[in-house]
PDB file of C-alpha atoms in Angstrom:
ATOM      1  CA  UNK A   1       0.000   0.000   0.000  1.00 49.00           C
ATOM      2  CA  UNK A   2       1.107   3.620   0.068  1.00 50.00           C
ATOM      3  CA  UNK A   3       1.984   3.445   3.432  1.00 57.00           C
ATOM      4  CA  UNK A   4       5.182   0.787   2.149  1.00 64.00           C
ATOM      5  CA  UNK A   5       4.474  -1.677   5.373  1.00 77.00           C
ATOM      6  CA  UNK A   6       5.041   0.698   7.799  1.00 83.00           C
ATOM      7  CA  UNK A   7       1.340   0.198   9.374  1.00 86.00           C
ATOM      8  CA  UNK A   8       2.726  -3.253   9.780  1.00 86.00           C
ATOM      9  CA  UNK A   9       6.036  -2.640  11.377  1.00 88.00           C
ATOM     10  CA  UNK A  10       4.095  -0.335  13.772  1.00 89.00           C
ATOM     11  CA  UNK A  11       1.841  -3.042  14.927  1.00 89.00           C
ATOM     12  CA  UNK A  12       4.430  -5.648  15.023  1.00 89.00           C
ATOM     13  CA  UNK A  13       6.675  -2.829  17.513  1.00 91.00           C
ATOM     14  CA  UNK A  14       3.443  -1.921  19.509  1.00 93.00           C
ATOM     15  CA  UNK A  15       3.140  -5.639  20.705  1.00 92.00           C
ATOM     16  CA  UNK A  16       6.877  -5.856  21.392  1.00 92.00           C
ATOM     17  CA  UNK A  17       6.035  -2.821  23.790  1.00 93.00           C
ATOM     18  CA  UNK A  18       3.235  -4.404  25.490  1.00 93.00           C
ATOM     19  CA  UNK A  19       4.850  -7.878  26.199  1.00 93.00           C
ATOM     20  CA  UNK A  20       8.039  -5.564  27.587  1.00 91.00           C
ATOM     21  CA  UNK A  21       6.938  -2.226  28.452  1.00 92.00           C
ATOM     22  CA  UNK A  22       9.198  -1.357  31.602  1.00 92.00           C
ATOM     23  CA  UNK A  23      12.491  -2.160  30.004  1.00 90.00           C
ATOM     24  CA  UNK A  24      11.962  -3.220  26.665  1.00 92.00           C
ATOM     25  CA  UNK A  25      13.922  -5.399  23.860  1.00 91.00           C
ATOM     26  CA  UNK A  26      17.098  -3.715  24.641  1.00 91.00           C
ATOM     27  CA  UNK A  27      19.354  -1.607  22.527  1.00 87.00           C
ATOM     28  CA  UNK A  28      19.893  -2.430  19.058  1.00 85.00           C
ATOM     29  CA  UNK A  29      17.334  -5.572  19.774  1.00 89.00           C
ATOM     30  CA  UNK A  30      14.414  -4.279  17.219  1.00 88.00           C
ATOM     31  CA  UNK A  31      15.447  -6.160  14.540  1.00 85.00           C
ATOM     32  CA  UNK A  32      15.860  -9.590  16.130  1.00 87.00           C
ATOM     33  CA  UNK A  33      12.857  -9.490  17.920  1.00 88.00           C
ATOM     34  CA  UNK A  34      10.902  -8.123  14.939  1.00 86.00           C
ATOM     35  CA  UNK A  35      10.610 -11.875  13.500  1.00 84.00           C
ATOM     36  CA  UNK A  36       9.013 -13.836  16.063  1.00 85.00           C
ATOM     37  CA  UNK A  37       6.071 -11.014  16.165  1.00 86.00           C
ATOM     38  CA  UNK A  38       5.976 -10.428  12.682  1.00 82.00           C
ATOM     39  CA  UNK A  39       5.435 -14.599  12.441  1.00 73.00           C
ATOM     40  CA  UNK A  40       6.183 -15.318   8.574  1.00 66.00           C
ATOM     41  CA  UNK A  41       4.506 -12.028   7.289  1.00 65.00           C
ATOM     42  CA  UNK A  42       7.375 -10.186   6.516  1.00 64.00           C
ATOM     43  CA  UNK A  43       6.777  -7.213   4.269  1.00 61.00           C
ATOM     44  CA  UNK A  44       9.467  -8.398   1.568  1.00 63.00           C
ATOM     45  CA  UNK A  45      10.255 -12.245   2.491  1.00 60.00           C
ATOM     46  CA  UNK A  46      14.192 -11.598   1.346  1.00 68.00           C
ATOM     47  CA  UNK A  47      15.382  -9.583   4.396  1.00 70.00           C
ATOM     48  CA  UNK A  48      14.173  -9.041   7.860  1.00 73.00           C
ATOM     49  CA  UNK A  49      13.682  -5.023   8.541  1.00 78.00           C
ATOM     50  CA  UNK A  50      16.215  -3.175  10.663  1.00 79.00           C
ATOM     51  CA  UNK A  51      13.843  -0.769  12.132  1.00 82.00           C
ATOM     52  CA  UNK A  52      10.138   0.346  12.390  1.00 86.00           C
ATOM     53  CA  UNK A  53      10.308   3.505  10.343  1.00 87.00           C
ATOM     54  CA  UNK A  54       9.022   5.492  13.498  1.00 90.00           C
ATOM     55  CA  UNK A  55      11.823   6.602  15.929  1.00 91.00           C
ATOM     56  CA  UNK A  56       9.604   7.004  18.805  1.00 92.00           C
ATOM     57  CA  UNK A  57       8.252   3.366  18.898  1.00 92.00           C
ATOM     58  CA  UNK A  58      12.076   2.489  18.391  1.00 92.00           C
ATOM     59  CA  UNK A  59      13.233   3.714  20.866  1.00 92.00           C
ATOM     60  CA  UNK A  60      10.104   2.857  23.171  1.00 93.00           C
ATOM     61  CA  UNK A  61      10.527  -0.649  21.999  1.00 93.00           C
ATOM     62  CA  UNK A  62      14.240  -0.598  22.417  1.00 93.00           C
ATOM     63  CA  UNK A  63      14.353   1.115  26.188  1.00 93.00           C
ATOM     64  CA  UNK A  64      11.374   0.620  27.439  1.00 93.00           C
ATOM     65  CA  UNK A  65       8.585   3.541  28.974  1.00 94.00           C
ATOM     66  CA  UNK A  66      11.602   4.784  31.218  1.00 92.00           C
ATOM     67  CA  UNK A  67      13.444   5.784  28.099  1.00 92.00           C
ATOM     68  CA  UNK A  68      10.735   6.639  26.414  1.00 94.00           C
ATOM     69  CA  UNK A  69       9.882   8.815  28.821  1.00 94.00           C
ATOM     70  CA  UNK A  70      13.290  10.539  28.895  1.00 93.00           C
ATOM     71  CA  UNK A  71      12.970  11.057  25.360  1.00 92.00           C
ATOM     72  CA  UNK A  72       9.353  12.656  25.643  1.00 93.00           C
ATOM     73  CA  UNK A  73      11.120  14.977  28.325  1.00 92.00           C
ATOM     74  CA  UNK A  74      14.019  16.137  26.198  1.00 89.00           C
ATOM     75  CA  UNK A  75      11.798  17.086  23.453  1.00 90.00           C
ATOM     76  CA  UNK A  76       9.276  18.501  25.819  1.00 91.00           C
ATOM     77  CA  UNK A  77      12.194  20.415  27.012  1.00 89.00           C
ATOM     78  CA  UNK A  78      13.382  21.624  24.017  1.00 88.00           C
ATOM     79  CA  UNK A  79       9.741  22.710  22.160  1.00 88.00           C
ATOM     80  CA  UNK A  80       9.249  24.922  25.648  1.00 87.00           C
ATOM     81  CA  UNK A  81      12.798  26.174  25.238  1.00 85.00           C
ATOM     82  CA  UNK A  82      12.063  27.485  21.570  1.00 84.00           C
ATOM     83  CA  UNK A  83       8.366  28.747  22.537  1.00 85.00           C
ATOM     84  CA  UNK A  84       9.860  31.301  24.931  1.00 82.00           C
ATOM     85  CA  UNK A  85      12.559  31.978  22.572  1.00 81.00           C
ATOM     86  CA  UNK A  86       9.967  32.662  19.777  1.00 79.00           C
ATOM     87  CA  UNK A  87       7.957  35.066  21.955  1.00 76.00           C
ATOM     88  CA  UNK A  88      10.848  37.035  23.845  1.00 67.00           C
ATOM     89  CA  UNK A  89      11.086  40.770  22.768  1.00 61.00           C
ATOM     90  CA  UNK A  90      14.755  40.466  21.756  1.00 62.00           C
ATOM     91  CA  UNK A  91      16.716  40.024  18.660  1.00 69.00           C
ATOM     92  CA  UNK A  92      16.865  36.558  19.202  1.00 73.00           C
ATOM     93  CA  UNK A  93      13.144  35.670  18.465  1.00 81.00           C
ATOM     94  CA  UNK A  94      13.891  35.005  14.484  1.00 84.00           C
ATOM     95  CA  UNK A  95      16.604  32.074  15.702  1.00 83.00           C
ATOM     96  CA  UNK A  96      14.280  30.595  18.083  1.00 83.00           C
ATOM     97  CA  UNK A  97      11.430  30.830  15.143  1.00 86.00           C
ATOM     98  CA  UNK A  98      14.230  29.352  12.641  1.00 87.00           C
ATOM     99  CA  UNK A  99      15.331  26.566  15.489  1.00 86.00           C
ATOM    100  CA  UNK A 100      11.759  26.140  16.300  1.00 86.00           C
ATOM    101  CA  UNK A 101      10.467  25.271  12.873  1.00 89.00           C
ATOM    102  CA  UNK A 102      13.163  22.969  12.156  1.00 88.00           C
ATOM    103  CA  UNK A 103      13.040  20.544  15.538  1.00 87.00           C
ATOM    104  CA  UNK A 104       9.255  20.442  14.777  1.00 90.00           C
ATOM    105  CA  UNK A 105      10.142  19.611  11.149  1.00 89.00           C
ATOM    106  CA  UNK A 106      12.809  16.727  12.309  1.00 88.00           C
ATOM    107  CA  UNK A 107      10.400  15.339  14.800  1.00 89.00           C
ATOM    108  CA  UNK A 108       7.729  15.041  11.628  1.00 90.00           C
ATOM    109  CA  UNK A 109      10.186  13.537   9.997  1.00 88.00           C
ATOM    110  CA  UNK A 110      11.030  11.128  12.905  1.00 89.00           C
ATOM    111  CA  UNK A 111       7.166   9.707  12.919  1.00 89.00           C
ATOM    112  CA  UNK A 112       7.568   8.148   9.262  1.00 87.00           C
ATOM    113  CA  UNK A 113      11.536   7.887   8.918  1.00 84.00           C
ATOM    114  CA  UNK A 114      14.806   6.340  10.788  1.00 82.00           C
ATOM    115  CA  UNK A 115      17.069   9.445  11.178  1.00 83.00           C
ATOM    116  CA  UNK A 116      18.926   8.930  14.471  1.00 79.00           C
ATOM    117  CA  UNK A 117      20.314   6.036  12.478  1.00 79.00           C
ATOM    118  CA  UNK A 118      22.095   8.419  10.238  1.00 78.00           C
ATOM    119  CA  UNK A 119      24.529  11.012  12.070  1.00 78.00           C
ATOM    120  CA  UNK A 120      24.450  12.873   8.860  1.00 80.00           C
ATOM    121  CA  UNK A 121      20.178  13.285   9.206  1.00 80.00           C
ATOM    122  CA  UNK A 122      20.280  13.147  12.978  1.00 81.00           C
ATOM    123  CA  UNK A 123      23.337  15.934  13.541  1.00 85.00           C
ATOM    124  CA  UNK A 124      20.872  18.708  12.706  1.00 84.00           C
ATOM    125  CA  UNK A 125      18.337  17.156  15.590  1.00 85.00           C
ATOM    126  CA  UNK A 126      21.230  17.702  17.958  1.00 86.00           C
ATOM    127  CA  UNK A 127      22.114  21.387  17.091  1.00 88.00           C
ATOM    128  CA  UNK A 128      19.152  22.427  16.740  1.00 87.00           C
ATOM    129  CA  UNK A 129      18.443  21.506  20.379  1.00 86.00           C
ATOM    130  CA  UNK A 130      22.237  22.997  21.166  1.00 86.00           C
ATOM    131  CA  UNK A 131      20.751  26.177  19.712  1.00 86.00           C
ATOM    132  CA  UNK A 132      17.810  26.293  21.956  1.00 84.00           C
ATOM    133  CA  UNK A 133      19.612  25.334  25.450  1.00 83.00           C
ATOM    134  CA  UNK A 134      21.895  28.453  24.345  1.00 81.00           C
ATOM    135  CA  UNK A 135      19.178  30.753  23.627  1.00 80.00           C
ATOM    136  CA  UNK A 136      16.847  30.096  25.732  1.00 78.00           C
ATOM    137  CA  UNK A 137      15.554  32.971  27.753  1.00 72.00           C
ATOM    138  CA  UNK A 138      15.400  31.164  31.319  1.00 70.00           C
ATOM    139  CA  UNK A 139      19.027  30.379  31.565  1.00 65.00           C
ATOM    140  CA  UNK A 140      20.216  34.179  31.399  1.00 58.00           C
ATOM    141  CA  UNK A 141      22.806  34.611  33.907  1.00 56.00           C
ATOM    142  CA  UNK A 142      21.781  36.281  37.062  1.00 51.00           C
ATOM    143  CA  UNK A 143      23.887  39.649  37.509  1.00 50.00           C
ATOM    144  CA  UNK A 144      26.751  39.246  39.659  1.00 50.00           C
ATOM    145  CA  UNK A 145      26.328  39.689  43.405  1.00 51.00           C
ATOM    146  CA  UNK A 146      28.495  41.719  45.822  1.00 48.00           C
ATOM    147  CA  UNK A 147      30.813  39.390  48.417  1.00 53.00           C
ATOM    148  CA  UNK A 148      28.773  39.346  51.187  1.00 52.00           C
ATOM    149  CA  UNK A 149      31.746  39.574  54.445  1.00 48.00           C
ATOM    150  CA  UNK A 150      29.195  39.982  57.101  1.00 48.00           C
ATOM    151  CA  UNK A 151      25.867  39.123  56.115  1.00 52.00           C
ATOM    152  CA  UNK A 152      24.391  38.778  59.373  1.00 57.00           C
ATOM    153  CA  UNK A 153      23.938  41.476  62.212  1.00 67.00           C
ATOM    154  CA  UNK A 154      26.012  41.447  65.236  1.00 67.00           C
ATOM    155  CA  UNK A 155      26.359  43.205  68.696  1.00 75.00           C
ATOM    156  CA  UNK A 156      29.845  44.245  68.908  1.00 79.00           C
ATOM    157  CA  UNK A 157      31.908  44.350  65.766  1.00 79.00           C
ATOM    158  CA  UNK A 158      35.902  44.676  66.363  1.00 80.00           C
ATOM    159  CA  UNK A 159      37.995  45.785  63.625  1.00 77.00           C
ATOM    160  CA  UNK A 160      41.905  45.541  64.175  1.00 77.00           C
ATOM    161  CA  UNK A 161      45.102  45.894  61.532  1.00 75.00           C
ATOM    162  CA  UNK A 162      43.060  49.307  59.649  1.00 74.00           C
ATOM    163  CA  UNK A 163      47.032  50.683  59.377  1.00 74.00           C
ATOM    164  CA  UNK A 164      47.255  53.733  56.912  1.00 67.00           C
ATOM    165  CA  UNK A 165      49.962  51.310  54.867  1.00 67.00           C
ATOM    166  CA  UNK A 166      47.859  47.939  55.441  1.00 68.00           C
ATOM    167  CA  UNK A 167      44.335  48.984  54.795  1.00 69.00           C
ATOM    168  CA  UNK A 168      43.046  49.133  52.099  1.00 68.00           C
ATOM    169  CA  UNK A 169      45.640  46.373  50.686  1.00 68.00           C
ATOM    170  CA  UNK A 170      47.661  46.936  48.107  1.00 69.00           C
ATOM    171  CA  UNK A 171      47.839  45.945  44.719  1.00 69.00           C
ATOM    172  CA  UNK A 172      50.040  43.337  43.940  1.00 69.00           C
ATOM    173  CA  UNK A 173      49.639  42.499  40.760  1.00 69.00           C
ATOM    174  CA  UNK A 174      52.848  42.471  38.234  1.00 72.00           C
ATOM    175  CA  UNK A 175      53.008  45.039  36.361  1.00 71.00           C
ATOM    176  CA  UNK A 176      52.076  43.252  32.705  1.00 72.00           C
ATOM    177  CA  UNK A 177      48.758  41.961  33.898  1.00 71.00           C
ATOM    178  CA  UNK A 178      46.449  43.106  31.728  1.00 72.00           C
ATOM    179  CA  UNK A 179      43.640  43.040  34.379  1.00 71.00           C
ATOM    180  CA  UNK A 180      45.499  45.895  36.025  1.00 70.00           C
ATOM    181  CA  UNK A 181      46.087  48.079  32.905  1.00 73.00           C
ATOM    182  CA  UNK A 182      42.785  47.421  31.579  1.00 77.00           C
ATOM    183  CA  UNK A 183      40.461  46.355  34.346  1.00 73.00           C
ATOM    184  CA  UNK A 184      37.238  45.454  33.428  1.00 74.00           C
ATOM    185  CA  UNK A 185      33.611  45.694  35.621  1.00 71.00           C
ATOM    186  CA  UNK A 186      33.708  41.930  36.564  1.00 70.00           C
ATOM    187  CA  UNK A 187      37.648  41.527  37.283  1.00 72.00           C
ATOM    188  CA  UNK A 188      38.468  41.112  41.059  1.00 70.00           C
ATOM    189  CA  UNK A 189      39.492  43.727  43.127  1.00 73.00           C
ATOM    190  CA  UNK A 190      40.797  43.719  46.376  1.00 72.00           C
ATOM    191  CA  UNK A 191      41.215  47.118  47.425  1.00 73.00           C
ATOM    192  CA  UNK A 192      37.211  47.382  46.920  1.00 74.00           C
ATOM    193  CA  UNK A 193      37.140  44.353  48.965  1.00 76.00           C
ATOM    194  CA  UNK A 194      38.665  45.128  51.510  1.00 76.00           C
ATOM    195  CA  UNK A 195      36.087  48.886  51.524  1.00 77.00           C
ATOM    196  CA  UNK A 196      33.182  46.854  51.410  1.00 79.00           C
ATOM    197  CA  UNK A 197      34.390  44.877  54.413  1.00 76.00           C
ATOM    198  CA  UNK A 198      34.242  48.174  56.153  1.00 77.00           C
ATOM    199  CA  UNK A 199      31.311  49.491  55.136  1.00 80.00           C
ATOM    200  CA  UNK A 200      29.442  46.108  55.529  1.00 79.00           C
ATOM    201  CA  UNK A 201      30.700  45.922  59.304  1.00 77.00           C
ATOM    202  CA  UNK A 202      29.899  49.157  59.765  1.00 78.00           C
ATOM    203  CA  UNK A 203      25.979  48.605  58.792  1.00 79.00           C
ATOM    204  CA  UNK A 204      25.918  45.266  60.174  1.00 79.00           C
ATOM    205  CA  UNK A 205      26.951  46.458  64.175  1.00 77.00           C
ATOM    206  CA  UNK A 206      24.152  46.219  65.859  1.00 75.00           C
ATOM    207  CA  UNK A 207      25.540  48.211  69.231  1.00 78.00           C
ATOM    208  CA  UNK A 208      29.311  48.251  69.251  1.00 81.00           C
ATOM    209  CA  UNK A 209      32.175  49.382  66.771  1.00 80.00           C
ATOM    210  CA  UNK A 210      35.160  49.189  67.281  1.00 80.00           C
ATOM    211  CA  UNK A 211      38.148  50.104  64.771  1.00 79.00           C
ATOM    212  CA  UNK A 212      41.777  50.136  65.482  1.00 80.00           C
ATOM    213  CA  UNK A 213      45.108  49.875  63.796  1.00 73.00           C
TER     214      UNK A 213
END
């Protein structure tokens, strides 16, 4: 028929799932299994088929409902990943359209094909979710937060070693590090440190402060 046997081979796979639906055939198993359920009507009597022409049932069949279910989550995953980066008021919105499209085209594909078989067909399924981990909106970096020396309140606070030549410390950096020639807003830097230690005492004493050399 026009449907080239695949009705059959999904049958045939849909039985080998409910005889083992935890764990399933195992890896690779499909197409030695596919025989004994298939029982003489083979679609073209010269060769036994290697898969189902579905990659879903294959791999349900292959790893069970525990694998199948992992798979269901990664592309669960992924289609929420490029829904929010479709409708995010940035300049990325026409990738996550363009990545969008395509891992709904490749999972299309997936329902009446074989192309995790192929790494040349079943590369583009893996960048394309690549893409979306990397643009998706919810995994923005938070901003950076300020060391926090003292983040509790306390009664007495004692300060000791504030010397004019001590405190702040000094920079001791070599004089070719480019991090001191050309700092930048997220490089380290311990004179501010060591300020903020002071000011964060300072609004954290609750009654007494006491600073000394």
């Amino acid at each position: 028929g026009g449907d080239k046997g695949r009705l059959q081979l999904w049958k045939r796979t849909l039985e080998m799932i409910h005889d083992r639906p935890i764990m399933g055939v195992g890896a690779a198993n499909w197409r030695f299994q596919y025989p004994a359920y298939a029982r003489g009507d083979m679609i073209d009597p010269r060769t036994v088929p290697h898969r189902p022409h579905n990659d879903p049932l294959w791999i349900w069949s292959e790893t069970g409902t525990l694998g199948f279910a992992a798979y269901l989550w990664l592309v669960v995953a992924a289609l929420r990943c490029g829904w929010r980066s479709s409708r995010e008021g940035t300049q990325k919105v026409p990738l996550g359209v363009i990545l969008l499209s395509s891992l709904c085209a490749a999972l299309v594909g997936s329902l009446f094909g074989f192309p995790r078989e192929f790494p040349a067909s079943w590369m583009p399924f893996c960048i394309v979710l690549a893409g979306l981990a990397v643009i998706d909106p919810a995994r923005e970096p938070a901003p950076m937060a300020l060391p926090r020396a003292v983040p509790a309140i306390a009664t007495v606070i004692c300060l000791l070693g504030l010397n004019g030549r001590q405190f702040p410390g000094r920079d001791t950096r070599p004089s070719f590090d480019v991090t001191r020639s050309n700092p930048r807003a997220t490089d380290r830097d311990s004179t501010g440190e060591d300020r903020l230690l002071v000011l964060e005492n300072i609004l954290c004493a609750g009654e007494i402060l006491y600073l000394s050399y």
